[in-house]
XYZ file of N, CA, C and O in Angstrom:
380
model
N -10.151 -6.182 0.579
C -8.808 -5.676 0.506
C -8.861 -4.199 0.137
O -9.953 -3.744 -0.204
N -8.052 -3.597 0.161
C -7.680 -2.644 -0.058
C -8.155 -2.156 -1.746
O -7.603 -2.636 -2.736
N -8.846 -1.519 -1.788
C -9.411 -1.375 -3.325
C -9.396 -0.422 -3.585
O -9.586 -0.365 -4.800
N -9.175 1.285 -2.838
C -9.477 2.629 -3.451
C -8.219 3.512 -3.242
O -7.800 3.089 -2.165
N -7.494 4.351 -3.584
C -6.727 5.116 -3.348
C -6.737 6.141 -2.371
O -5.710 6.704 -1.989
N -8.613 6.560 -1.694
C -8.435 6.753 -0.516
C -8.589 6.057 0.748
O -8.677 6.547 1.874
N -8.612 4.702 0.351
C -8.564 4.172 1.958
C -7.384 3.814 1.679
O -6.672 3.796 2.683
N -7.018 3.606 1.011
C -5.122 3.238 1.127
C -4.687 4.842 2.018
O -4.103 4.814 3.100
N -5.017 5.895 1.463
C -4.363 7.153 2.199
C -5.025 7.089 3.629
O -4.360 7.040 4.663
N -6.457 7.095 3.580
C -6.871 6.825 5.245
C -6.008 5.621 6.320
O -5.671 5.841 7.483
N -5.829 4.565 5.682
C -4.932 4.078 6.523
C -3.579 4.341 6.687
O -3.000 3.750 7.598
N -2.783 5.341 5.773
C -2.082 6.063 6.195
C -2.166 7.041 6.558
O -1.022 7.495 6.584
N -2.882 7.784 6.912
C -2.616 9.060 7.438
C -3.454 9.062 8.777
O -3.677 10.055 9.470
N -3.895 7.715 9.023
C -4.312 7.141 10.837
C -3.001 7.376 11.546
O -1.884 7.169 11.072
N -3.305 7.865 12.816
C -2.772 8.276 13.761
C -1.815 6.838 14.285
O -0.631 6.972 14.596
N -2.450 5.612 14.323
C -2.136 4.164 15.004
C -3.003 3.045 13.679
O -3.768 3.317 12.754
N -2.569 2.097 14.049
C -3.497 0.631 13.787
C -3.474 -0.524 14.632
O -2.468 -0.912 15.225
N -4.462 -0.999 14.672
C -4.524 -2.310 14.778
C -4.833 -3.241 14.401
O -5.993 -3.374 14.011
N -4.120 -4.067 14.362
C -4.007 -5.434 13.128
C -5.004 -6.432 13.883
O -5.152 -6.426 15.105
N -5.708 -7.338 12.951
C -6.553 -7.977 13.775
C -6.157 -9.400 12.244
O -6.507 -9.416 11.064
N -5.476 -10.187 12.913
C -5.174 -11.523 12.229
C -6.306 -12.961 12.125
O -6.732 -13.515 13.139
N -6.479 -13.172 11.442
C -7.498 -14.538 11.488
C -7.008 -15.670 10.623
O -7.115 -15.769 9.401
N -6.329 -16.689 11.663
C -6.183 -17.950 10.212
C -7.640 -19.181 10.111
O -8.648 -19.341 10.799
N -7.223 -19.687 9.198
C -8.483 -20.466 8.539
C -7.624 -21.588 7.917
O -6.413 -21.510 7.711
N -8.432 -22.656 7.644
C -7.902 -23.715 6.277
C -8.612 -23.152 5.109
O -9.317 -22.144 5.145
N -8.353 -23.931 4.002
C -9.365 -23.923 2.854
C -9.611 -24.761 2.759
O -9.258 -25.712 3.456
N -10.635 -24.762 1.458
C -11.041 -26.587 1.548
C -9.964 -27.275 0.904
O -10.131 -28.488 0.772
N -8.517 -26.607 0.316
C -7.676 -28.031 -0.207
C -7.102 -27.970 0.987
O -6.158 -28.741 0.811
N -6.993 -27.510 2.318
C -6.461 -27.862 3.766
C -5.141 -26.960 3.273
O -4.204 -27.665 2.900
N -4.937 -25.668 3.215
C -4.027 -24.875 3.068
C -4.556 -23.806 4.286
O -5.753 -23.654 4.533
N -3.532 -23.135 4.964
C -3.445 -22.491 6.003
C -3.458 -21.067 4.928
O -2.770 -20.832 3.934
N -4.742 -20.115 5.716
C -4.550 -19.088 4.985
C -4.655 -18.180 6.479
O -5.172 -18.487 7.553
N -3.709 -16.559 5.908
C -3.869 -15.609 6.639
C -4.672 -14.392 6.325
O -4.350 -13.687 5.368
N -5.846 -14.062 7.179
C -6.421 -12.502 6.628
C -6.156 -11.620 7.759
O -6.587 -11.648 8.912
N -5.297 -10.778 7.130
C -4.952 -9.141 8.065
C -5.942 -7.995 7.716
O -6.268 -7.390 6.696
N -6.222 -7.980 8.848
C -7.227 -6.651 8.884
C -6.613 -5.690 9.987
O -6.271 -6.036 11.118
N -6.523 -4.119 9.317
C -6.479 -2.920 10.044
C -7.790 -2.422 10.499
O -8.796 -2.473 9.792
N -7.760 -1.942 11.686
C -8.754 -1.061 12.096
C -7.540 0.172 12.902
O -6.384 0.258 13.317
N -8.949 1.040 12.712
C -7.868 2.625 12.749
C -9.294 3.476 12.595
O -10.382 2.926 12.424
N -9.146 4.547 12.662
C -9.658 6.193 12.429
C -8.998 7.042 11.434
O -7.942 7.256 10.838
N -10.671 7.542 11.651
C -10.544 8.721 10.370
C -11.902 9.348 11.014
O -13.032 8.882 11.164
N -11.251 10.732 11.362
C -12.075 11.746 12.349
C -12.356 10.898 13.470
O -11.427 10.365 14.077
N -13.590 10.719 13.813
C -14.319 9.830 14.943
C -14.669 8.844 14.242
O -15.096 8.154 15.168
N -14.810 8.299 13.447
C -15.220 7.019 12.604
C -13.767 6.070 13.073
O -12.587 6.405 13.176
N -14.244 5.183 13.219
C -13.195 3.524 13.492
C -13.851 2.676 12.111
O -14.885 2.206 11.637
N -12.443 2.873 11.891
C -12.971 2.000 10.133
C -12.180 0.485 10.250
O -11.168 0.523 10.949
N -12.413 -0.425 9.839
C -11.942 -2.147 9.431
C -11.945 -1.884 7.529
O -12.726 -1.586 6.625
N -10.534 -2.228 7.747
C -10.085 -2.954 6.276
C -9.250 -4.325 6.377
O -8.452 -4.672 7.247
N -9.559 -4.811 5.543
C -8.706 -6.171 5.064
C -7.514 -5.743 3.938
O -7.609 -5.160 2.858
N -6.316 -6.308 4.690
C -5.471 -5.654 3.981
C -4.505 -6.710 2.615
O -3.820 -6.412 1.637
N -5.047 -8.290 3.403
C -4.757 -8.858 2.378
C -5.009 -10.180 3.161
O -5.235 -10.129 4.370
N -4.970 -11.503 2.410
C -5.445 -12.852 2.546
C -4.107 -13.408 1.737
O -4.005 -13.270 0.518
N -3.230 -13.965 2.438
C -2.396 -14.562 2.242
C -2.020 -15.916 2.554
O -2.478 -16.361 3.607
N -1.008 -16.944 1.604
C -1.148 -18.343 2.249
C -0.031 -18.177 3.098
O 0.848 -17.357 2.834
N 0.005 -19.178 4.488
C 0.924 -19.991 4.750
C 1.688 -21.136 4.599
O 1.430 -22.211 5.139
N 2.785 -20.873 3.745
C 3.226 -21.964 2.828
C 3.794 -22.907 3.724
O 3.479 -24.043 3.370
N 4.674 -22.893 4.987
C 5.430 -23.705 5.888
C 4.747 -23.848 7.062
O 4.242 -24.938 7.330
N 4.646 -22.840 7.865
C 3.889 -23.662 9.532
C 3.397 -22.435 9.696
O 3.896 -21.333 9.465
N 1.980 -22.867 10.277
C 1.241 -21.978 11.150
C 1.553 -21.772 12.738
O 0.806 -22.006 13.688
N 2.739 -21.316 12.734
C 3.598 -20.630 14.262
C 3.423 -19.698 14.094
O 2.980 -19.361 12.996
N 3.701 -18.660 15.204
C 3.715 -17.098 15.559
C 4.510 -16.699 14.495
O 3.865 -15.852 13.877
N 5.763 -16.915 13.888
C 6.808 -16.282 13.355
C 6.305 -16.519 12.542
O 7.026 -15.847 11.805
N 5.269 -17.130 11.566
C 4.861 -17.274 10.181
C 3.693 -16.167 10.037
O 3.417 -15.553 9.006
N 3.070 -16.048 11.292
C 1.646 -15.353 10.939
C 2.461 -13.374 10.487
O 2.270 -12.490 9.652
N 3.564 -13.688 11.962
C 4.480 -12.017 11.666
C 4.741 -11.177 10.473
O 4.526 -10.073 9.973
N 5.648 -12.956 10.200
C 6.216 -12.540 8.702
C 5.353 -12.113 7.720
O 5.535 -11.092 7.056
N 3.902 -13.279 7.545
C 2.981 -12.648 6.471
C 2.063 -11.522 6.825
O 1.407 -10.820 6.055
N 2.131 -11.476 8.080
C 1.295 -9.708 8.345
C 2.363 -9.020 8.170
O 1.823 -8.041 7.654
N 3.433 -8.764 8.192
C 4.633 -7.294 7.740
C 4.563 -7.526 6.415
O 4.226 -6.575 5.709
N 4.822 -8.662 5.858
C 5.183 -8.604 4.129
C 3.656 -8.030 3.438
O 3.621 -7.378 2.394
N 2.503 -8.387 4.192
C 1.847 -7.839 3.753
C 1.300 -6.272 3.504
O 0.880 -5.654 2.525
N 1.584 -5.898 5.230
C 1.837 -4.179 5.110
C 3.169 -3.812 4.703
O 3.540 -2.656 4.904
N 3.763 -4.461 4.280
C 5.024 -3.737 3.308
C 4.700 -3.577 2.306
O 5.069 -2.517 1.800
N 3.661 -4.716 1.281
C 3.304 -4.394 0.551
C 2.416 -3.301 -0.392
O 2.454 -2.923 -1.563
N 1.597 -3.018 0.803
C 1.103 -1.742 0.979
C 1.295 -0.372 0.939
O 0.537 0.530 0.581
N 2.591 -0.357 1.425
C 3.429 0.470 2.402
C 3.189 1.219 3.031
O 3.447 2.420 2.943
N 2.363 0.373 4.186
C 1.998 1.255 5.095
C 2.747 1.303 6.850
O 2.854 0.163 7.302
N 3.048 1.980 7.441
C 3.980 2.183 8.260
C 3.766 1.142 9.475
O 2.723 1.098 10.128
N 4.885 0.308 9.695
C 4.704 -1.009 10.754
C 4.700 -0.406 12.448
O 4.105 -1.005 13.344
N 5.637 1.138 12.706
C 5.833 1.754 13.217
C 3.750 2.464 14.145
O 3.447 2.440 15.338
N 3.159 2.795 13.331
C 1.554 3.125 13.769
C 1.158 1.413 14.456
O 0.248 1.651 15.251
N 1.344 0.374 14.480
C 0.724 -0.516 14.944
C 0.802 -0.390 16.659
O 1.883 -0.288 17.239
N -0.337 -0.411 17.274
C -0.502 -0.390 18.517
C -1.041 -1.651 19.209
O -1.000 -1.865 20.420
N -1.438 -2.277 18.471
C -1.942 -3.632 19.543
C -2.169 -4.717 18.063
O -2.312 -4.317 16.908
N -2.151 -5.897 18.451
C -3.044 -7.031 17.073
C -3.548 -7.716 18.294
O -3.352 -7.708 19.510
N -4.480 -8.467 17.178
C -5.235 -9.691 18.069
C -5.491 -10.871 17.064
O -5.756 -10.584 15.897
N -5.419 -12.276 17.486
C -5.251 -12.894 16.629
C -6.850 -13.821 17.357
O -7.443 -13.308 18.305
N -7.269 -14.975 16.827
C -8.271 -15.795 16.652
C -7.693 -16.666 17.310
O -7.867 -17.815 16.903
N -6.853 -16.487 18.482
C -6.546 -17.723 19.306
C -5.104 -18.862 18.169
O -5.044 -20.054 17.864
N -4.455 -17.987 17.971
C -3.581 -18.097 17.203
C -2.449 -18.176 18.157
O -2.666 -17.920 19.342
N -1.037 -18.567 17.680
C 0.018 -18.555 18.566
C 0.430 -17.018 18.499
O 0.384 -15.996 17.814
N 0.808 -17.505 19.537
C 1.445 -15.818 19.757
C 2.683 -15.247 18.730
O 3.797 -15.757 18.610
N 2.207 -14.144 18.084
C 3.176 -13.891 17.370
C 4.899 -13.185 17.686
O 4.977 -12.371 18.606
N 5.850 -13.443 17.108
C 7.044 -13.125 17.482
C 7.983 -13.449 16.383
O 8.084 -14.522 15.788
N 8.771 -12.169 16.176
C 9.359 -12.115 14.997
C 11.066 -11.472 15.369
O 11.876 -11.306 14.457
């Protein structure tokens, strides 16, 4: 996750992002979400994890949305720079 005060600024002050979503179970069979940005800084393409969150109700598109924005809200990093996501064969997201 997000751990330093300058990769929090590097991922803001990236030009774009892209979100790259992965759900999983755990072992108590809870649906979890990990959002990862990838983006630039100079010529370097950097991957961060921006947070690992549960899915408390259903693993549909509109659940994975909601917890990838609430999560870069939490952040506050701009939803506006996102240029593409890709998910792990996930439903398609739509919010």
């Amino acid at each position: 996750m997000i751990h330093t005060d300058q990769q929090k600024n590097d991922i803001n002050s990236a030009p774009f992002l892209s979100l790259c979503l992965h759900e999983s179970i755990d072992i108590a069979k809870s649906a979890r979400l990990a959002v990862f940005a990838r983006y630039c800084v100079g010529n370097v393409i950097k991957e961060e994890l921006i947070a690992i969150t549960s899915l408390v109700t259903t693993t549909k598109g509109t659940n994975f949305c909601t917890a990838a924005i609430n999560s870069l809200a939490e952040k506050n990093i701009d939803l506006k720079k996102i240029v593409s996501e890709t998910t792990d064969g996930a439903p398609k997201m739509v919010c």
